[in-house]
Amino acid sequence: MSASTTRNDRDQLLSDLCPELCKKIPEHAIITNPEELSAYECDAFTTMRQQPLLTVLPETIEQVQHVMRCCFTLEIPVVARGAGTGLTAGSMPVENGVLLAMTKFDQIHEIDAANRTALVDPGVRNLAISEATAPYNLYFAPDPSSQLACSVGGNVAENAGGVHCLKYGLTVHNVLELEIITADGTMITLGSAALDSAGYDLTALMCGSEGLLGIVVKVRVKLLPKPDCASVLLAAFATIEDAGTAIAAIIGAGLIPAGLEMIDQTGICAIEELMHAGYPTDAAAVIICELDGGKEEVADELSSVIDILKRFNASAIEIAQTPEDSKRIWAARKAAFPALARLAPDNYIMDGTIPRRALAQVWKQINVLADQYNLQVVNVFHAGDGNMHPSILFDSSDDDQHKRAFELGTRILELCIEVGGTISGEHGIGLEKINQMCLQFSEKELTQFHALKQAFDAKTLLNPGKQIPTLARCAEFNAMHVHHGDMPFPHLERF
Amino acid sequence: MSASTTRNDRDQLLSDLCPELCKKIPEHAIITNPEELSAYECDAFTTMRQQPLLTVLPETIEQVQHVMRCCFTLEIPVVARGAGTGLTAGSMPVENGVLLAMTKFDQIHEIDAANRTALVDPGVRNLAISEATAPYNLYFAPDPSSQLACSVGGNVAENAGGVHCLKYGLTVHNVLELEIITADGTMITLGSAALDSAGYDLTALMCGSEGLLGIVVKVRVKLLPKPDCASVLLAAFATIEDAGTAIAAIIGAGLIPAGLEMIDQTGICAIEELMHAGYPTDAAAVIICELDGGKEEVADELSSVIDILKRFNASAIEIAQTPEDSKRIWAARKAAFPALARLAPDNYIMDGTIPRRALAQVWKQINVLADQYNLQVVNVFHAGDGNMHPSILFDSSDDDQHKRAFELGTRILELCIEVGGTISGEHGIGLEKINQMCLQFSEKELTQFHALKQAFDAKTLLNPGKQIPTLARCAEFNAMHVHHGDMPFPHLERF
């Protein structure tokens, strides 16, 4: 509890808010006990923690509206939370605010196979949509590694991607319609059940807005027909350069794989130790490539990809022969971050996205930086779309290591900006990267972001302090920042 | 000239504005002569016309900023215009405002084949991008029928689609980064050269915002690899029902054609008369279907589509044997609206989009309505994505016909809303459908739109009066509206 909020302040807020909430929300759905609240103090970015004033678990849209109206009147902040699998502290509570846990919104209301859409609650798990629509031979394309657990409301908030977003897009490309509750408790519908909608594209705006503009209470998603055929391969390389160039050559050849991933040796070994998936632990890097579509198309593309991989000296290529083989290769990739968690007490996962052709150059530069900071960085990339997830291994109990890890993280994000990329691909900004937003955007651009926020949430009650830094914060950060306006990597070409 | 603006007002505005503009803009780039201004008084929705105060043709971004700064200071409205091919009066000037014609922004600055992007000026013609990138075997996917003439800035403003957006998306899905000038002359960059970007998704928000939020001065578009192979077929049907059901069956079978179009008999005959493309004039409807991808995939899908077409009693199927055949079939389709223009003095083209499975039902209902209003309606649909373009033929010199045509138009749009669809697919709202926005959106949703507009353009200088109706306008329109809150089509299922 910080100096700014005393126990008395907290008690006062609770005694103002609880009687109001209780008018429409059952007591069991309101948690105020600090012990129980500890379950809600962070998302998967566990470095940052904060207990909320209280947690509400609403069961109906009317209850969500009631929470919002009470908080609007009393000017109490609200942070919404889905499954809590976020990686940037986006749903970390605020001290004097309500945490709105959307867990109980877990129904699939409608599967419309003819229109290829489904209407679902925000608390429905990502994978549950594909499971429920499988009998219609349909699926929901975004597939973050956490898809077993993460919920679609969180996917919307962070504009989640996944290993297949190279071909099938991010969440924003797979959502048609949203029902949201605004800061003052109003329900509005954004988008439509048709493939386009009139007016400003607030559906797209809501995707990736991290709970700062409204609370999502219903989602109509697009579904895709399952491809007839999918083929997965795993290729090993003796050097990082060969793997990087092979990736560029696959994209350059006009192929659009369903997924195109790259993992370095430390990543391979960590995954293999946990998953026993048959990854080649002696390789400097592996590429996983999935091709999908019609049977002959896949066969054709597979042979083109294999030609390219061989041209760039792939030392071994395993082509999955059965669906079980494919599952094994993908399950191991999706377990990369749990596997890395075993290598060091702490693991800082970055999420920069760069123009694809800068990949090999940035990869090498990351390794140079890692040496400079004397830290180990493991590289696991959605290489096909330029979304890199370098993971910095460190021990947060060692203050100096902790400091170096976060400095290195900043340097890696600067590098992404420098080559024309961005500091987030699919994890969002949250609190984790809020300072780096000051590097990515100009004061003018941030001012426009704030004006837009004001248009949705004039009292700044929705997830305050996240995603968009104040100009004051940026002034302070930029003044502390060592580069004094010089390009940190002047020798790199801007892609 | 309306009663509200006298010649004196106009002279006063000109004498305030022109000396300011001339400080940074050459005289030849400022048009004030009413005769020359007449070229700018409407877009392709020629029913609505208005001369601007003056037209500026800037040549540099700095000149655009100067225009915006002058107008911001003097509180003079600005309407931006691309090639003027819009169909909803979206770029119709306002009487006391500047028309900003972006024609001279016509350079392609960069083609980055490795990243599959191009950086272009907003005045670059849509088709010119695909022509310039053809040597790299790449193309720009959105392809509105006007693609020979329309410019990419206008495509962004209206979120243009085209016959291939079923598979490849609308403009919003094919734009990565925008540079815009805001109402006060500030330049900001939205999005990034990478496949995602941090912060609110203002790039998506800008797409389809019809010049109400900013002036686009640079566009980075995504390019797609040209498919190895494309196959086009033209199928004839003796009844509308069979054609409609065949479309639903193709989509229901999990096929995603690159294009899937439907034209009724009047449309077929009009097109054939103009284009001599070999369309079957005795058919009640034709379907055009394009499949693209790998050679075998296309062959497989083609055979599935032919099976379905035959199952629903296609009376004849022509499969294009050469690229010239394909071009002939498509060129005729893209000439549909010029062809219809020959059938009647006036032609009111609608742009409703509905959930796909309502297609046959809505088509039949449109014909019932056409009979009721004693007007001929020609149906030309992007059937695959539910985007319908019924065209109402009429003679605007006959006051009664004119009135009936626009009433029928409103009824058709109501029908689209009623089945869960939307009043625009790809043409936008402009001034044409601004009243129907009152039917599509609730007061709460419109209020949110206005708040957002305020965040970008607090003085309401950018394209005022378009796209988002005032609440006062809606109150008036809804009061005049005959349905008194009843569903106009209570017997129709909401899809």
mmCIF file of N, CA and C in Angstrom, chain A residues 112 114-116 170 173 186 188-189 192-202 204-205 209 212-213 225 251 254-256 296-297 300 353 355-357 385 420 422 424-425 429 437 441 444-445 448-449 451-453 455-456 467-468, chain B residues 112 114-116 170 173 186 188-189 192-202 204-205 209 212-213 225 251 254-256 296-297 300 353 355-357 385 420 422 424-425 429 437 441 444-445 448-449 451-453 455-456 467-468:
data_model
loop_
_atom_site.group_PDB
_atom_site.id
_atom_site.type_symbol
_atom_site.label_atom_id
_atom_site.label_comp_id
_atom_site.label_asym_id
_atom_site.label_seq_id
_atom_site.Cartn_x
_atom_site.Cartn_y
_atom_site.Cartn_z
ATOM 1 N N ASP A 112 -23.209 -19.484 -36.366
ATOM 2 C CA ASP A 112 -23.937 -19.332 -37.622
ATOM 3 C C ASP A 112 -23.020 -19.834 -38.739
ATOM 4 N N ALA A 114 -23.639 -20.827 -41.779
ATOM 5 C CA ALA A 114 -23.850 -20.317 -43.135
ATOM 6 C C ALA A 114 -23.168 -18.963 -43.312
ATOM 7 N N ASN A 115 -23.186 -18.129 -42.267
ATOM 8 C CA ASN A 115 -22.498 -16.835 -42.348
ATOM 9 C C ASN A 115 -21.067 -16.894 -41.848
ATOM 10 N N ARG A 116 -20.666 -18.061 -41.373
ATOM 11 C CA ARG A 116 -19.328 -18.252 -40.813
ATOM 12 C C ARG A 116 -19.017 -17.242 -39.723
ATOM 13 N N LEU A 170 -4.493 -10.761 -37.435
ATOM 14 C CA LEU A 170 -4.595 -10.604 -35.992
ATOM 15 C C LEU A 170 -6.069 -10.638 -35.593
ATOM 16 N N HIS A 173 -8.613 -8.560 -37.509
ATOM 17 C CA HIS A 173 -9.054 -9.046 -38.822
ATOM 18 C C HIS A 173 -10.092 -10.155 -38.714
ATOM 19 N N THR A 186 -23.075 3.066 -20.524
ATOM 20 C CA THR A 186 -23.906 2.959 -21.723
ATOM 21 C C THR A 186 -23.495 1.740 -22.552
ATOM 22 N N ILE A 188 -23.199 0.170 -26.222
ATOM 23 C CA ILE A 188 -23.266 0.470 -27.655
ATOM 24 C C ILE A 188 -22.750 -0.719 -28.455
ATOM 25 N N THR A 189 -23.272 -0.803 -29.699
ATOM 26 C CA THR A 189 -22.859 -1.875 -30.607
ATOM 27 C C THR A 189 -21.922 -1.293 -31.650
ATOM 28 N N SER A 192 -20.948 -4.734 -37.353
ATOM 29 C CA SER A 192 -22.214 -5.392 -37.692
ATOM 30 C C SER A 192 -21.949 -6.842 -38.041
ATOM 31 N N ALA A 193 -23.041 -7.582 -38.200
ATOM 32 C CA ALA A 193 -22.900 -8.995 -38.566
ATOM 33 C C ALA A 193 -22.488 -9.153 -40.022
ATOM 34 N N ALA A 194 -22.600 -8.087 -40.821
ATOM 35 C CA ALA A 194 -22.158 -8.138 -42.215
ATOM 36 C C ALA A 194 -20.646 -7.895 -42.279
ATOM 37 N N LEU A 195 -20.080 -8.001 -43.473
ATOM 38 C CA LEU A 195 -18.616 -7.924 -43.578
ATOM 39 C C LEU A 195 -18.080 -6.495 -43.549
ATOM 40 N N ASP A 196 -18.961 -5.508 -43.563
ATOM 41 C CA ASP A 196 -18.524 -4.128 -43.405
ATOM 42 C C ASP A 196 -19.544 -3.435 -42.523
ATOM 43 N N SER A 197 -19.243 -2.227 -42.064
ATOM 44 C CA SER A 197 -20.256 -1.486 -41.341
ATOM 45 C C SER A 197 -20.066 -0.008 -41.591
ATOM 46 N N ALA A 198 -21.124 0.758 -41.371
ATOM 47 C CA ALA A 198 -21.099 2.195 -41.656
ATOM 48 C C ALA A 198 -20.503 2.963 -40.483
ATOM 49 N N GLY A 199 -20.188 4.220 -40.702
ATOM 50 C CA GLY A 199 -19.643 5.059 -39.630
ATOM 51 C C GLY A 199 -18.173 4.779 -39.389
ATOM 52 N N TYR A 200 -17.607 5.408 -38.368
ATOM 53 C CA TYR A 200 -16.198 5.169 -38.041
ATOM 54 C C TYR A 200 -16.002 3.716 -37.615
ATOM 55 N N ASP A 201 -14.823 3.179 -37.910
ATOM 56 C CA ASP A 201 -14.556 1.769 -37.631
ATOM 57 C C ASP A 201 -14.142 1.597 -36.166
ATOM 58 N N LEU A 202 -15.137 1.709 -35.278
ATOM 59 C CA LEU A 202 -14.838 1.619 -33.847
ATOM 60 C C LEU A 202 -14.516 0.187 -33.425
ATOM 61 N N ALA A 204 -12.493 -1.849 -35.079
ATOM 62 C CA ALA A 204 -11.034 -1.941 -35.220
ATOM 63 C C ALA A 204 -10.345 -1.118 -34.136
ATOM 64 N N LEU A 205 -10.903 0.047 -33.840
ATOM 65 C CA LEU A 205 -10.309 0.917 -32.820
ATOM 66 C C LEU A 205 -10.274 0.214 -31.459
ATOM 67 N N SER A 209 -7.057 -1.794 -27.793
ATOM 68 C CA SER A 209 -7.130 -0.571 -26.989
ATOM 69 C C SER A 209 -7.009 -0.866 -25.493
ATOM 70 N N LEU A 212 -8.961 0.599 -22.385
ATOM 71 C CA LEU A 212 -8.959 2.045 -22.077
ATOM 72 C C LEU A 212 -10.172 2.764 -22.637
ATOM 73 N N LEU A 213 -10.914 2.107 -23.539
ATOM 74 C CA LEU A 213 -12.017 2.811 -24.209
ATOM 75 C C LEU A 213 -13.394 2.254 -23.856
ATOM 76 N N PRO A 225 -13.162 -21.565 -42.830
ATOM 77 C CA PRO A 225 -13.241 -23.001 -43.108
ATOM 78 C C PRO A 225 -11.870 -23.640 -42.859
ATOM 79 N N ILE A 251 9.545 -15.853 -48.009
ATOM 80 C CA ILE A 251 8.605 -14.732 -48.195
ATOM 81 C C ILE A 251 8.823 -14.095 -49.568
ATOM 82 N N GLY A 254 7.150 -15.310 -52.698
ATOM 83 C CA GLY A 254 5.701 -15.144 -52.890
ATOM 84 C C GLY A 254 4.892 -16.216 -52.176
ATOM 85 N N LEU A 255 5.526 -16.987 -51.322
ATOM 86 C CA LEU A 255 4.785 -17.994 -50.547
ATOM 87 C C LEU A 255 4.188 -17.318 -49.307
ATOM 88 N N ILE A 256 2.987 -17.721 -48.909
ATOM 89 C CA ILE A 256 2.416 -17.222 -47.646
ATOM 90 C C ILE A 256 2.097 -18.438 -46.777
ATOM 91 N N GLU A 296 -2.939 -30.449 -53.411
ATOM 92 C CA GLU A 296 -1.857 -30.278 -54.394
ATOM 93 C C GLU A 296 -1.118 -28.966 -54.166
ATOM 94 N N GLU A 297 -1.863 -27.925 -53.819
ATOM 95 C CA GLU A 297 -1.233 -26.629 -53.527
ATOM 96 C C GLU A 297 -0.204 -26.789 -52.411
ATOM 97 N N ASP A 300 2.809 -28.671 -53.674
ATOM 98 C CA ASP A 300 3.633 -27.766 -54.495
ATOM 99 C C ASP A 300 4.450 -26.812 -53.644
ATOM 100 N N THR A 353 8.075 -5.866 -33.381
ATOM 101 C CA THR A 353 7.774 -6.316 -34.739
ATOM 102 C C THR A 353 8.507 -5.413 -35.719
ATOM 103 N N PRO A 355 9.962 -4.749 -39.990
ATOM 104 C CA PRO A 355 9.805 -5.150 -41.390
ATOM 105 C C PRO A 355 10.632 -6.419 -41.614
ATOM 106 N N ARG A 356 10.027 -7.365 -42.310
ATOM 107 C CA ARG A 356 10.622 -8.703 -42.376
ATOM 108 C C ARG A 356 12.068 -8.746 -42.845
ATOM 109 N N ARG A 357 12.414 -7.867 -43.814
ATOM 110 C CA ARG A 357 13.752 -8.069 -44.363
ATOM 111 C C ARG A 357 14.869 -7.589 -43.437
ATOM 112 N N ASP A 385 6.021 -12.903 -40.010
ATOM 113 C CA ASP A 385 5.445 -11.559 -39.973
ATOM 114 C C ASP A 385 6.339 -10.571 -39.229
ATOM 115 N N GLY A 420 12.292 0.830 -38.379
ATOM 116 C CA GLY A 420 10.958 1.085 -38.955
ATOM 117 C C GLY A 420 9.886 0.179 -38.382
ATOM 118 N N THR A 422 7.965 -1.660 -34.681
ATOM 119 C CA THR A 422 7.125 -1.197 -33.589
ATOM 120 C C THR A 422 7.407 -2.006 -32.328
ATOM 121 N N SER A 424 5.380 -3.337 -30.258
ATOM 122 C CA SER A 424 4.457 -4.424 -29.910
ATOM 123 C C SER A 424 3.957 -5.127 -31.159
ATOM 124 N N GLY A 425 3.880 -6.435 -31.095
ATOM 125 C CA GLY A 425 3.311 -7.197 -32.192
ATOM 126 C C GLY A 425 1.947 -7.722 -31.820
ATOM 127 N N ILE A 429 0.921 -3.053 -24.859
ATOM 128 C CA ILE A 429 1.857 -2.151 -24.182
ATOM 129 C C ILE A 429 1.706 -2.266 -22.672
ATOM 130 N N MET A 437 6.735 3.780 -25.396
ATOM 131 C CA MET A 437 5.789 4.508 -26.247
ATOM 132 C C MET A 437 6.282 5.928 -26.510
ATOM 133 N N PHE A 441 6.382 7.192 -30.403
ATOM 134 C CA PHE A 441 5.462 8.211 -30.910
ATOM 135 C C PHE A 441 5.921 9.626 -30.555
ATOM 136 N N LYS A 444 3.009 14.944 -30.760
ATOM 137 C CA LYS A 444 1.767 15.212 -31.504
ATOM 138 C C LYS A 444 0.893 13.969 -31.607
ATOM 139 N N GLU A 445 1.551 12.849 -31.856
ATOM 140 C CA GLU A 445 0.783 11.610 -31.982
ATOM 141 C C GLU A 445 0.179 11.203 -30.640
ATOM 142 N N GLN A 448 -2.839 13.209 -29.891
ATOM 143 C CA GLN A 448 -4.028 12.714 -30.599
ATOM 144 C C GLN A 448 -4.616 11.493 -29.884
ATOM 145 N N PHE A 449 -3.730 10.598 -29.422
ATOM 146 C CA PHE A 449 -4.203 9.435 -28.651
ATOM 147 C C PHE A 449 -4.995 9.900 -27.414
ATOM 148 N N ALA A 451 -6.521 12.738 -26.915
ATOM 149 C CA ALA A 451 -7.796 13.361 -27.298
ATOM 150 C C ALA A 451 -8.839 12.283 -27.575
ATOM 151 N N LEU A 452 -8.394 11.216 -28.233
ATOM 152 C CA LEU A 452 -9.310 10.129 -28.535
ATOM 153 C C LEU A 452 -9.788 9.436 -27.248
ATOM 154 N N LYS A 453 -8.855 9.183 -26.347
ATOM 155 C CA LYS A 453 -9.219 8.589 -25.051
ATOM 156 C C LYS A 453 -10.280 9.459 -24.357
ATOM 157 N N ALA A 455 -12.459 11.254 -25.635
ATOM 158 C CA ALA A 455 -13.760 11.124 -26.301
ATOM 159 C C ALA A 455 -14.542 9.904 -25.800
ATOM 160 N N PHE A 456 -13.839 8.940 -25.227
ATOM 161 C CA PHE A 456 -14.507 7.746 -24.709
ATOM 162 C C PHE A 456 -14.604 7.760 -23.192
ATOM 163 N N GLN A 467 -0.860 1.878 -21.323
ATOM 164 C CA GLN A 467 -0.773 1.964 -22.788
ATOM 165 C C GLN A 467 -0.313 3.304 -23.357
ATOM 166 N N ILE A 468 -0.975 4.394 -23.009
ATOM 167 C CA ILE A 468 -0.621 5.687 -23.596
ATOM 168 C C ILE A 468 -0.016 6.567 -22.500
ATOM 169 N N ASP B 112 8.836 -1.808 -51.991
ATOM 170 C CA ASP B 112 9.726 -2.653 -51.207
ATOM 171 C C ASP B 112 9.250 -4.095 -51.394
ATOM 172 N N ALA B 114 10.719 -6.962 -50.928
ATOM 173 C CA ALA B 114 11.027 -7.941 -49.878
ATOM 174 C C ALA B 114 10.023 -7.851 -48.734
ATOM 175 N N ASN B 115 9.593 -6.636 -48.410
ATOM 176 C CA ASN B 115 8.582 -6.478 -47.360
ATOM 177 C C ASN B 115 7.168 -6.488 -47.909
ATOM 178 N N ARG B 116 7.044 -6.569 -49.226
ATOM 179 C CA ARG B 116 5.730 -6.542 -49.887
ATOM 180 C C ARG B 116 4.911 -5.316 -49.486
ATOM 181 N N LEU B 170 -11.039 -5.475 -47.531
ATOM 182 C CA LEU B 170 -11.282 -4.096 -47.949
ATOM 183 C C LEU B 170 -9.966 -3.300 -47.840
ATOM 184 N N HIS B 173 -7.834 -3.574 -44.706
ATOM 185 C CA HIS B 173 -7.022 -4.771 -44.513
ATOM 186 C C HIS B 173 -5.734 -4.734 -45.344
ATOM 187 N N THR B 186 -1.277 19.831 -38.232
ATOM 188 C CA THR B 186 -0.228 18.965 -37.676
ATOM 189 C C THR B 186 -0.078 17.701 -38.524
ATOM 190 N N ILE B 188 0.857 13.789 -38.515
ATOM 191 C CA ILE B 188 1.123 12.635 -37.650
ATOM 192 C C ILE B 188 1.159 11.367 -38.489
ATOM 193 N N THR B 189 1.917 10.396 -37.970
ATOM 194 C CA THR B 189 2.042 9.108 -38.643
ATOM 195 C C THR B 189 1.211 8.083 -37.894
ATOM 196 N N SER B 192 2.483 1.541 -38.871
ATOM 197 C CA SER B 192 3.925 1.399 -39.071
ATOM 198 C C SER B 192 4.180 0.525 -40.279
ATOM 199 N N ALA B 193 5.457 0.461 -40.659
ATOM 200 C CA ALA B 193 5.828 -0.378 -41.804
ATOM 201 C C ALA B 193 5.783 -1.864 -41.444
ATOM 202 N N ALA B 194 5.720 -2.170 -40.147
ATOM 203 C CA ALA B 194 5.612 -3.564 -39.728
ATOM 204 C C ALA B 194 4.143 -3.995 -39.793
ATOM 205 N N LEU B 195 3.888 -5.280 -39.520
ATOM 206 C CA LEU B 195 2.521 -5.781 -39.696
ATOM 207 C C LEU B 195 1.590 -5.434 -38.543
ATOM 208 N N ASP B 196 2.111 -4.852 -37.481
ATOM 209 C CA ASP B 196 1.254 -4.387 -36.400
ATOM 210 C C ASP B 196 1.826 -3.062 -35.927
ATOM 211 N N SER B 197 1.084 -2.350 -35.094
ATOM 212 C CA SER B 197 1.660 -1.139 -34.517
ATOM 213 C C SER B 197 1.088 -0.932 -33.129
ATOM 214 N N ALA B 198 1.795 -0.146 -32.325
ATOM 215 C CA ALA B 198 1.396 0.055 -30.935
ATOM 216 C C ALA B 198 0.370 1.183 -30.832
ATOM 217 N N GLY B 199 -0.258 1.310 -29.680
ATOM 218 C CA GLY B 199 -1.231 2.396 -29.472
ATOM 219 C C GLY B 199 -2.566 2.068 -30.122
ATOM 220 N N TYR B 200 -3.479 3.030 -30.076
ATOM 221 C CA TYR B 200 -4.793 2.820 -30.692
ATOM 222 C C TYR B 200 -4.628 2.655 -32.200
ATOM 223 N N ASP B 201 -5.495 1.857 -32.800
ATOM 224 C CA ASP B 201 -5.384 1.550 -34.227
ATOM 225 C C ASP B 201 -6.007 2.678 -35.054
ATOM 226 N N LEU B 202 -5.294 3.810 -35.108
ATOM 227 C CA LEU B 202 -5.826 4.969 -35.824
ATOM 228 C C LEU B 202 -5.777 4.765 -37.339
ATOM 229 N N ALA B 204 -6.721 2.006 -38.902
ATOM 230 C CA ALA B 204 -8.024 1.407 -39.216
ATOM 231 C C ALA B 204 -9.137 2.442 -39.054
ATOM 232 N N LEU B 205 -9.011 3.263 -38.026
ATOM 233 C CA LEU B 205 -10.033 4.282 -37.787
ATOM 234 C C LEU B 205 -10.128 5.254 -38.968
ATOM 235 N N SER B 209 -13.276 6.901 -42.858
ATOM 236 C CA SER B 209 -13.729 8.056 -42.075
ATOM 237 C C SER B 209 -14.053 9.255 -42.969
ATOM 238 N N LEU B 212 -13.310 13.101 -42.520
ATOM 239 C CA LEU B 212 -13.799 13.860 -41.358
ATOM 240 C C LEU B 212 -12.774 13.966 -40.236
ATOM 241 N N LEU B 213 -11.701 13.141 -40.313
ATOM 242 C CA LEU B 213 -10.758 13.111 -39.197
ATOM 243 C C LEU B 213 -9.376 13.657 -39.555
ATOM 244 N N PRO B 225 1.365 -11.289 -53.265
ATOM 245 C CA PRO B 225 1.922 -11.997 -54.420
ATOM 246 C C PRO B 225 0.788 -12.389 -55.367
ATOM 247 N N ILE B 251 -20.493 -20.829 -50.695
ATOM 248 C CA ILE B 251 -19.908 -20.353 -49.438
ATOM 249 C C ILE B 251 -20.040 -21.420 -48.354
ATOM 250 N N GLY B 254 -17.481 -24.130 -47.842
ATOM 251 C CA GLY B 254 -16.150 -23.811 -47.327
ATOM 252 C C GLY B 254 -15.211 -23.277 -48.397
ATOM 253 N N LEU B 255 -15.751 -22.952 -49.577
ATOM 254 C CA LEU B 255 -14.908 -22.379 -50.635
ATOM 255 C C LEU B 255 -14.796 -20.862 -50.400
ATOM 256 N N ILE B 256 -13.642 -20.291 -50.675
ATOM 257 C CA ILE B 256 -13.502 -18.820 -50.614
ATOM 258 C C ILE B 256 -13.011 -18.340 -51.974
ATOM 259 N N GLU B 296 -3.382 -26.798 -59.065
ATOM 260 C CA GLU B 296 -4.240 -27.942 -58.743
ATOM 261 C C GLU B 296 -5.372 -27.524 -57.804
ATOM 262 N N GLU B 297 -5.063 -26.645 -56.850
ATOM 263 C CA GLU B 297 -6.081 -26.141 -55.936
ATOM 264 C C GLU B 297 -7.221 -25.507 -56.735
ATOM 265 N N ASP B 300 -9.226 -28.151 -58.525
ATOM 266 C CA ASP B 300 -10.093 -28.836 -57.554
ATOM 267 C C ASP B 300 -11.321 -27.996 -57.208
ATOM 268 N N THR B 353 -25.053 -3.982 -47.314
ATOM 269 C CA THR B 353 -24.351 -5.252 -47.111
ATOM 270 C C THR B 353 -25.112 -6.055 -46.067
ATOM 271 N N PRO B 355 -25.811 -10.069 -44.054
ATOM 272 C CA PRO B 355 -25.261 -11.407 -43.812
ATOM 273 C C PRO B 355 -25.609 -12.286 -45.016
ATOM 274 N N ARG B 356 -24.643 -13.043 -45.477
ATOM 275 C CA ARG B 356 -24.768 -13.729 -46.764
ATOM 276 C C ARG B 356 -25.993 -14.603 -46.899
ATOM 277 N N ARG B 357 -26.392 -15.266 -45.788
ATOM 278 C CA ARG B 357 -27.459 -16.236 -46.003
ATOM 279 C C ARG B 357 -28.824 -15.598 -46.178
ATOM 280 N N ASP B 385 -19.670 -11.653 -50.543
ATOM 281 C CA ASP B 385 -19.550 -11.001 -49.245
ATOM 282 C C ASP B 385 -20.820 -10.277 -48.832
ATOM 283 N N GLY B 420 -29.996 -7.492 -40.167
ATOM 284 C CA GLY B 420 -28.710 -7.521 -39.441
ATOM 285 C C GLY B 420 -27.555 -6.983 -40.265
ATOM 286 N N THR B 422 -25.962 -3.717 -43.012
ATOM 287 C CA THR B 422 -25.526 -2.330 -42.871
ATOM 288 C C THR B 422 -25.783 -1.559 -44.158
ATOM 289 N N SER B 424 -23.912 0.449 -45.768
ATOM 290 C CA SER B 424 -22.796 0.669 -46.691
ATOM 291 C C SER B 424 -21.867 -0.524 -46.713
ATOM 292 N N GLY B 425 -21.413 -0.887 -47.894
ATOM 293 C CA GLY B 425 -20.423 -1.944 -48.013
ATOM 294 C C GLY B 425 -19.076 -1.373 -48.368
ATOM 295 N N ILE B 429 -20.932 6.707 -46.770
ATOM 296 C CA ILE B 429 -22.206 7.344 -46.417
ATOM 297 C C ILE B 429 -22.344 8.698 -47.114
ATOM 298 N N MET B 437 -28.299 6.777 -41.631
ATOM 299 C CA MET B 437 -27.453 6.537 -40.449
ATOM 300 C C MET B 437 -28.293 6.636 -39.172
ATOM 301 N N PHE B 441 -27.993 3.534 -36.496
ATOM 302 C CA PHE B 441 -27.338 3.703 -35.196
ATOM 303 C C PHE B 441 -28.261 4.348 -34.164
ATOM 304 N N LYS B 444 -27.092 6.819 -28.734
ATOM 305 C CA LYS B 444 -25.873 6.614 -27.946
ATOM 306 C C LYS B 444 -24.660 6.370 -28.842
ATOM 307 N N GLU B 445 -24.894 5.580 -29.900
ATOM 308 C CA GLU B 445 -23.772 5.278 -30.788
ATOM 309 C C GLU B 445 -23.359 6.530 -31.564
ATOM 310 N N GLN B 448 -21.291 8.756 -29.464
ATOM 311 C CA GLN B 448 -19.894 8.321 -29.381
ATOM 312 C C GLN B 448 -19.123 8.733 -30.638
ATOM 313 N N PHE B 449 -19.775 8.588 -31.809
ATOM 314 C CA PHE B 449 -19.140 9.038 -33.061
ATOM 315 C C PHE B 449 -18.791 10.528 -32.983
ATOM 316 N N ALA B 451 -18.314 12.386 -30.345
ATOM 317 C CA ALA B 451 -17.235 12.625 -29.375
ATOM 318 C C ALA B 451 -15.883 12.325 -30.023
ATOM 319 N N LEU B 452 -15.848 11.260 -30.802
ATOM 320 C CA LEU B 452 -14.607 10.891 -31.472
ATOM 321 C C LEU B 452 -14.215 11.951 -32.507
ATOM 322 N N LYS B 453 -15.187 12.400 -33.276
ATOM 323 C CA LYS B 453 -14.932 13.468 -34.257
ATOM 324 C C LYS B 453 -14.337 14.708 -33.552
ATOM 325 N N ALA B 455 -12.585 14.799 -30.990
ATOM 326 C CA ALA B 455 -11.200 14.559 -30.584
ATOM 327 C C ALA B 455 -10.211 14.836 -31.719
ATOM 328 N N PHE B 456 -10.694 14.797 -32.954
ATOM 329 C CA PHE B 456 -9.818 15.061 -34.097
ATOM 330 C C PHE B 456 -10.036 16.454 -34.676
ATOM 331 N N GLN B 467 -21.473 12.046 -43.449
ATOM 332 C CA GLN B 467 -21.287 10.745 -42.782
ATOM 333 C C GLN B 467 -21.998 10.551 -41.451
ATOM 334 N N ILE B 468 -21.774 11.422 -40.485
ATOM 335 C CA ILE B 468 -22.371 11.222 -39.162
ATOM 336 C C ILE B 468 -23.421 12.311 -38.943
#
